[in-house]
mmCIF file of C-alpha atoms and ligand atoms in Angstrom:
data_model
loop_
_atom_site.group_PDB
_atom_site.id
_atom_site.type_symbol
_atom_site.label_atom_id
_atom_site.label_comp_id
_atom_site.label_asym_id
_atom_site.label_seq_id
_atom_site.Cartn_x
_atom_site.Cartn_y
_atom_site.Cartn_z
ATOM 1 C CA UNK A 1 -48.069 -48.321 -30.282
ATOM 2 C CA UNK A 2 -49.308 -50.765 -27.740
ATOM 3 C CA UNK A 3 -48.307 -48.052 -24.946
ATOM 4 C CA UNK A 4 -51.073 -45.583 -26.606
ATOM 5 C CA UNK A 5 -54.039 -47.616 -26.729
ATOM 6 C CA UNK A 6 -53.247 -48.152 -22.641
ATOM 7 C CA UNK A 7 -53.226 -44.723 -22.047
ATOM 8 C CA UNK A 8 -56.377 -43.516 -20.585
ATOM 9 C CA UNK A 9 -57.198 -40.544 -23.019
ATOM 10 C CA UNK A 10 -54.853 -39.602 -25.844
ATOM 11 C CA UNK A 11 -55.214 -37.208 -28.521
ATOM 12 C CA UNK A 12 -58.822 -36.284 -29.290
ATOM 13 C CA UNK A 13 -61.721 -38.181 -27.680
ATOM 14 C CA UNK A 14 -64.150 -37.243 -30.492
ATOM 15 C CA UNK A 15 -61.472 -38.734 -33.041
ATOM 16 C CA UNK A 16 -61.639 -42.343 -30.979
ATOM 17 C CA UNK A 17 -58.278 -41.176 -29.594
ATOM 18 C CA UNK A 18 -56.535 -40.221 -32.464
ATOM 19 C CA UNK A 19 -53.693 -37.563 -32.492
ATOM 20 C CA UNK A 20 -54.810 -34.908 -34.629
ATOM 21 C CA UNK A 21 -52.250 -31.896 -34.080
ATOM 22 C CA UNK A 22 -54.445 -29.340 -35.713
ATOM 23 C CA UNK A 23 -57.632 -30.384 -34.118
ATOM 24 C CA UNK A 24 -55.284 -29.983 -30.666
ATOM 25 C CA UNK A 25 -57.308 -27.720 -28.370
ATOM 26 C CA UNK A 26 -54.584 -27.281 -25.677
ATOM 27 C CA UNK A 27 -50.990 -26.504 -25.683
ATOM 28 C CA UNK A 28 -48.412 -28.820 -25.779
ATOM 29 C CA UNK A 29 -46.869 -28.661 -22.256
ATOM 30 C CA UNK A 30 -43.278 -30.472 -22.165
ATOM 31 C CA UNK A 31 -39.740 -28.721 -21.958
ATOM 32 C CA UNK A 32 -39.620 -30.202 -26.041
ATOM 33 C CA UNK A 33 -42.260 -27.773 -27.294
ATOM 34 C CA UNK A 34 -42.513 -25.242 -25.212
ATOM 35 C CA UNK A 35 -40.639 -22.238 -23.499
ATOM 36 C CA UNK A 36 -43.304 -22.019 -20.519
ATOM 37 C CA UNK A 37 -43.259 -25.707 -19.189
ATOM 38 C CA UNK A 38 -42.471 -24.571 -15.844
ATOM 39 C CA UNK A 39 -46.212 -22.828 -16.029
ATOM 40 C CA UNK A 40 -47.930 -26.435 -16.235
ATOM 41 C CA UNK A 41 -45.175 -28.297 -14.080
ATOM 42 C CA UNK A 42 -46.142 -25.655 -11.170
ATOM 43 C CA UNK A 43 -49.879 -26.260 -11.937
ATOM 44 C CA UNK A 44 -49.334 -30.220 -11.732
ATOM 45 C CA UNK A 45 -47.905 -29.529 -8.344
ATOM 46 C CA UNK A 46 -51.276 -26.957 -7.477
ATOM 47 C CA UNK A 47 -49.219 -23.658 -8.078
ATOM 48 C CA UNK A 48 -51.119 -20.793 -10.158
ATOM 49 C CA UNK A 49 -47.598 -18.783 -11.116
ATOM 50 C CA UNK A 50 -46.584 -16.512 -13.804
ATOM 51 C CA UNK A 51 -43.431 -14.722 -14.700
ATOM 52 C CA UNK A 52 -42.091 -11.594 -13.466
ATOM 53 C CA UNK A 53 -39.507 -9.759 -14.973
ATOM 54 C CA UNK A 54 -36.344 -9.343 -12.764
ATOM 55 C CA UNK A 55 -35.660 -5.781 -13.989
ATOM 56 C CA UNK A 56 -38.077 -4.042 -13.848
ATOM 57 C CA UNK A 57 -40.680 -6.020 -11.665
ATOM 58 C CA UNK A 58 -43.173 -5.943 -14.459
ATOM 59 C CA UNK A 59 -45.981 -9.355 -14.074
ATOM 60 C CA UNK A 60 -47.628 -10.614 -16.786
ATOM 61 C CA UNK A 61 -50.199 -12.814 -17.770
ATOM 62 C CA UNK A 62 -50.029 -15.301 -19.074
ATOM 63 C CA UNK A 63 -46.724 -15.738 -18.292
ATOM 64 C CA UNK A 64 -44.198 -15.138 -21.113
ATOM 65 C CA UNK A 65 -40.002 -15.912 -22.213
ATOM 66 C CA UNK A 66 -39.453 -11.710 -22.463
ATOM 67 C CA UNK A 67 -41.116 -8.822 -20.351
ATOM 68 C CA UNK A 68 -43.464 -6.867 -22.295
ATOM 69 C CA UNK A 69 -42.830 -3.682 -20.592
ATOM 70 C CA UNK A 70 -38.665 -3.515 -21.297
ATOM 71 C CA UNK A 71 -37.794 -6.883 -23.355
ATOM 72 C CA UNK A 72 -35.478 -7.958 -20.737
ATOM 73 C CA UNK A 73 -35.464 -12.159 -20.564
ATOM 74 C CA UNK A 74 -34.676 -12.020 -16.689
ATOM 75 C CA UNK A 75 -37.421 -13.334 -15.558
ATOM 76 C CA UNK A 76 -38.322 -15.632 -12.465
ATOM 77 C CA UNK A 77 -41.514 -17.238 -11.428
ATOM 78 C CA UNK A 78 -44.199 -15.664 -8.452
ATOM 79 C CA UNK A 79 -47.185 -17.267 -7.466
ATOM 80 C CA UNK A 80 -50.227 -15.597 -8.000
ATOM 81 C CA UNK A 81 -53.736 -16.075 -5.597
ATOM 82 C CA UNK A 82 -55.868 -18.990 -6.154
ATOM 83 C CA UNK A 83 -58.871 -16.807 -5.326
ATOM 84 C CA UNK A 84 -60.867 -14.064 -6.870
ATOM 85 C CA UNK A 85 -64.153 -12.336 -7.384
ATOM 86 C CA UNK A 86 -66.135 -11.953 -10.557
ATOM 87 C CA UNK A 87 -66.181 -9.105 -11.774
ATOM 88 C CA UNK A 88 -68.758 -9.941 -14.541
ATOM 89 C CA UNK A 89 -69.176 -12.896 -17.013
ATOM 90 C CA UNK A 90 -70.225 -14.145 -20.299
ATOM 91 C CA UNK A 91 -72.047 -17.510 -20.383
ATOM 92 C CA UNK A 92 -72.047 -19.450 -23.731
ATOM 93 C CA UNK A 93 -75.038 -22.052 -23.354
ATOM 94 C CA UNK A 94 -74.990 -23.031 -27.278
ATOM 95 C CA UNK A 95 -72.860 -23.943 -29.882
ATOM 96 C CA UNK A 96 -69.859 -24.591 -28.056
ATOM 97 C CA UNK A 97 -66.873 -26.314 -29.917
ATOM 98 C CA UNK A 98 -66.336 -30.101 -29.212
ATOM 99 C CA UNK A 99 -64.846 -30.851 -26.178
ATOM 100 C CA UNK A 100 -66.263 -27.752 -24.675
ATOM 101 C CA UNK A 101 -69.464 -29.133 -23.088
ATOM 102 C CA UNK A 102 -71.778 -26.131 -22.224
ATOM 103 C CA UNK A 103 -72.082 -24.240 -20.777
ATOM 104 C CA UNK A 104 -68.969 -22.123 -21.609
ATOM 105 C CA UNK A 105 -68.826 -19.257 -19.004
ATOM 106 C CA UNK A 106 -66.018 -16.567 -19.055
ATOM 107 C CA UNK A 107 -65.428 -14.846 -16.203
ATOM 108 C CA UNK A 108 -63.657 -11.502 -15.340
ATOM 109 C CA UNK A 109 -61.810 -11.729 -12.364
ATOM 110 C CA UNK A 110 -60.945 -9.490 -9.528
ATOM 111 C CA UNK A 111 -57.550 -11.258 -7.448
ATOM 112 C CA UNK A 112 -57.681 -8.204 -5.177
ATOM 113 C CA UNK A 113 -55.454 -4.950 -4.027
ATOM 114 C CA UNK A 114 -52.926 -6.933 -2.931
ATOM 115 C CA UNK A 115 -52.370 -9.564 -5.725
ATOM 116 C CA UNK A 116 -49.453 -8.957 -7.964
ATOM 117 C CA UNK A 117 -51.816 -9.806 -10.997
ATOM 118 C CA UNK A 118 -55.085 -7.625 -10.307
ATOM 119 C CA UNK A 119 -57.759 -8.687 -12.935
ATOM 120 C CA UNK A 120 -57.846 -11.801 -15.463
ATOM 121 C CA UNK A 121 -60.345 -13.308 -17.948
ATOM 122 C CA UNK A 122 -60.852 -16.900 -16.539
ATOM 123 C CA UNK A 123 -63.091 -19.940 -17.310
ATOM 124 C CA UNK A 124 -65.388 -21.172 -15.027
ATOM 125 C CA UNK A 125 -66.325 -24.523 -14.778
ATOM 126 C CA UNK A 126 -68.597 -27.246 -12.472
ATOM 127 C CA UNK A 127 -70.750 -24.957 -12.820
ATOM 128 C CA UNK A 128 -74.570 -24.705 -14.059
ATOM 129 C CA UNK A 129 -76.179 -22.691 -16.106
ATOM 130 C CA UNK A 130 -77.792 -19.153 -14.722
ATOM 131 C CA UNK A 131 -75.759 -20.576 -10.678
ATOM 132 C CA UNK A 132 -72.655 -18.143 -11.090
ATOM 133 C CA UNK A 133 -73.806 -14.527 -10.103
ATOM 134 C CA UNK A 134 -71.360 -11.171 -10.097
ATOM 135 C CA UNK A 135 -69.697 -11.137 -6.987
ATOM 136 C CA UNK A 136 -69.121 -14.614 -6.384
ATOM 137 C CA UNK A 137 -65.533 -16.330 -4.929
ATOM 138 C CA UNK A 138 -64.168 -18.310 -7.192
ATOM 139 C CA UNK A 139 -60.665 -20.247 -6.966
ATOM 140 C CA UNK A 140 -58.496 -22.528 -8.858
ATOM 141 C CA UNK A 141 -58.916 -25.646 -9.953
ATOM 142 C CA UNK A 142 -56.125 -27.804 -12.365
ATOM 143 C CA UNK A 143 -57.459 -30.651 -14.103
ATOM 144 C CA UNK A 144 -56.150 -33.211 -16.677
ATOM 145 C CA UNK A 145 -56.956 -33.295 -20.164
ATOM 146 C CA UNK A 146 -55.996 -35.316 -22.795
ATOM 147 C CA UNK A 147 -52.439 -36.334 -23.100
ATOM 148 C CA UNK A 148 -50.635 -36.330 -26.492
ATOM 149 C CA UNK A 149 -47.705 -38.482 -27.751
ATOM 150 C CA UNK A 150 -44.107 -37.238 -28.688
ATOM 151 C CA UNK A 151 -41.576 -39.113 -30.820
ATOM 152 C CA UNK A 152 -38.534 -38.828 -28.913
ATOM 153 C CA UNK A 153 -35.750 -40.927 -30.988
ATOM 154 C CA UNK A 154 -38.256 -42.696 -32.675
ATOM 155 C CA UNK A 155 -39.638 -44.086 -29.284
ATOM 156 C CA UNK A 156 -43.294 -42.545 -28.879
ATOM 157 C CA UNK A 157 -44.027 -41.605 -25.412
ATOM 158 C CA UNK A 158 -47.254 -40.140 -23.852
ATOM 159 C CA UNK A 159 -46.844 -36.837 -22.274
ATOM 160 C CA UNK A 160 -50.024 -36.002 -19.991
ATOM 161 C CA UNK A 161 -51.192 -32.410 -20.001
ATOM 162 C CA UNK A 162 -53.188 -30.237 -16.997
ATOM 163 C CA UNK A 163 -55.154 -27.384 -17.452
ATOM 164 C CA UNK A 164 -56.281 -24.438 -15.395
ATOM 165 C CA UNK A 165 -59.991 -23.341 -14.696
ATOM 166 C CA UNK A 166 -61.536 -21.226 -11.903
ATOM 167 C CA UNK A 167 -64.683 -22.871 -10.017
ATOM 168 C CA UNK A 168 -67.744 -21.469 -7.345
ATOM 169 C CA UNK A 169 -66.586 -21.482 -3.592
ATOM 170 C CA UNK A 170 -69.515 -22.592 -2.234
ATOM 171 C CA UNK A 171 -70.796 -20.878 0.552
ATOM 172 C CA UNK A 172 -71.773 -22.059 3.757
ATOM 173 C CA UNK A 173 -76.132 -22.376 4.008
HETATM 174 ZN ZN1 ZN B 201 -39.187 -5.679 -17.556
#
């Protein structure tokens, strides 16, 4: 247990670090728990991918284990653009859930003609309130957030997690 308290953040800050699975806001990430590990390994490494499905070409978002279009489980990883335009957004300045600091904004995104994935619904974040206008470039940002632990033969390790956010390009005065 030693190895836990050393960890920099664990489990859920508001719960002085405890491990809390249902108060969990974000997906367990390792090859253990979950079918789409490759998604966060390629974000650790600054990738923004998803799956395509290699019969017949179908992408979706978020990336899944079976296409949606034919149900065929051939499918390999693209990389998507790490830039878009909003589209429009929503901007949730109260009453945002812990470990959400506000404020929240949701963003529709535009990845243009040319992307293989044309529009998403995205968070935005380092970003103040009333700053992000329609219209704006916006590109990827991965960031850590807390790690949880996973009993593997009785030996608890820490697994850290990354998540995926979109942020302002700012633009040259
Ligand atoms: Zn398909």
């Amino acid at each position: 247990m030693a190895d836990l308290e050393e960890a920099k953040i664990v489990g859920t800050p508001a719960l002085d670090g405890r491990y809390i699975t249902e108060m969990d806001m974000w997906p367990l990430e390792c090859q253990e728990f979950n079918r789409l590990y490759q998604f966060y390994d390629n974000l650790r490494e600054g990738r923004f991918t998803t799956t395509k499905c290699q019969k017949c070409g179908h992408i979706a978002f978020p990336p899944g284990v079976i296409c949606p279009k034919c149900w065929s489980e051939e499918l390999e990883w693209v990389d998507l653009p790490q830039r878009a335009k909003v589209v429009t957004f929503t901007e949730t300045q109260a009453g945002a859930p812990i470990g959400f600091p506000p404020p929240i904004i949701m963003a529709w995104l535009d990845f243009g003609k040319n992307s293989p994935l044309k529009q998403l619904l995205g968070r935005i974040i380092n970003c103040a309130e009333g700053e992000l206008k329609e219209g704006d470039e916006v590109k990827l940002v991965v960031f850590e957030v807390p790690s949880h632990p996973i009993e593997i033969k009785r030996e608890t390790e820490v697994r850290d997690r990354v998540y995926y956010a979109f942020e302002r390009v700012k633009q040259a005065a």
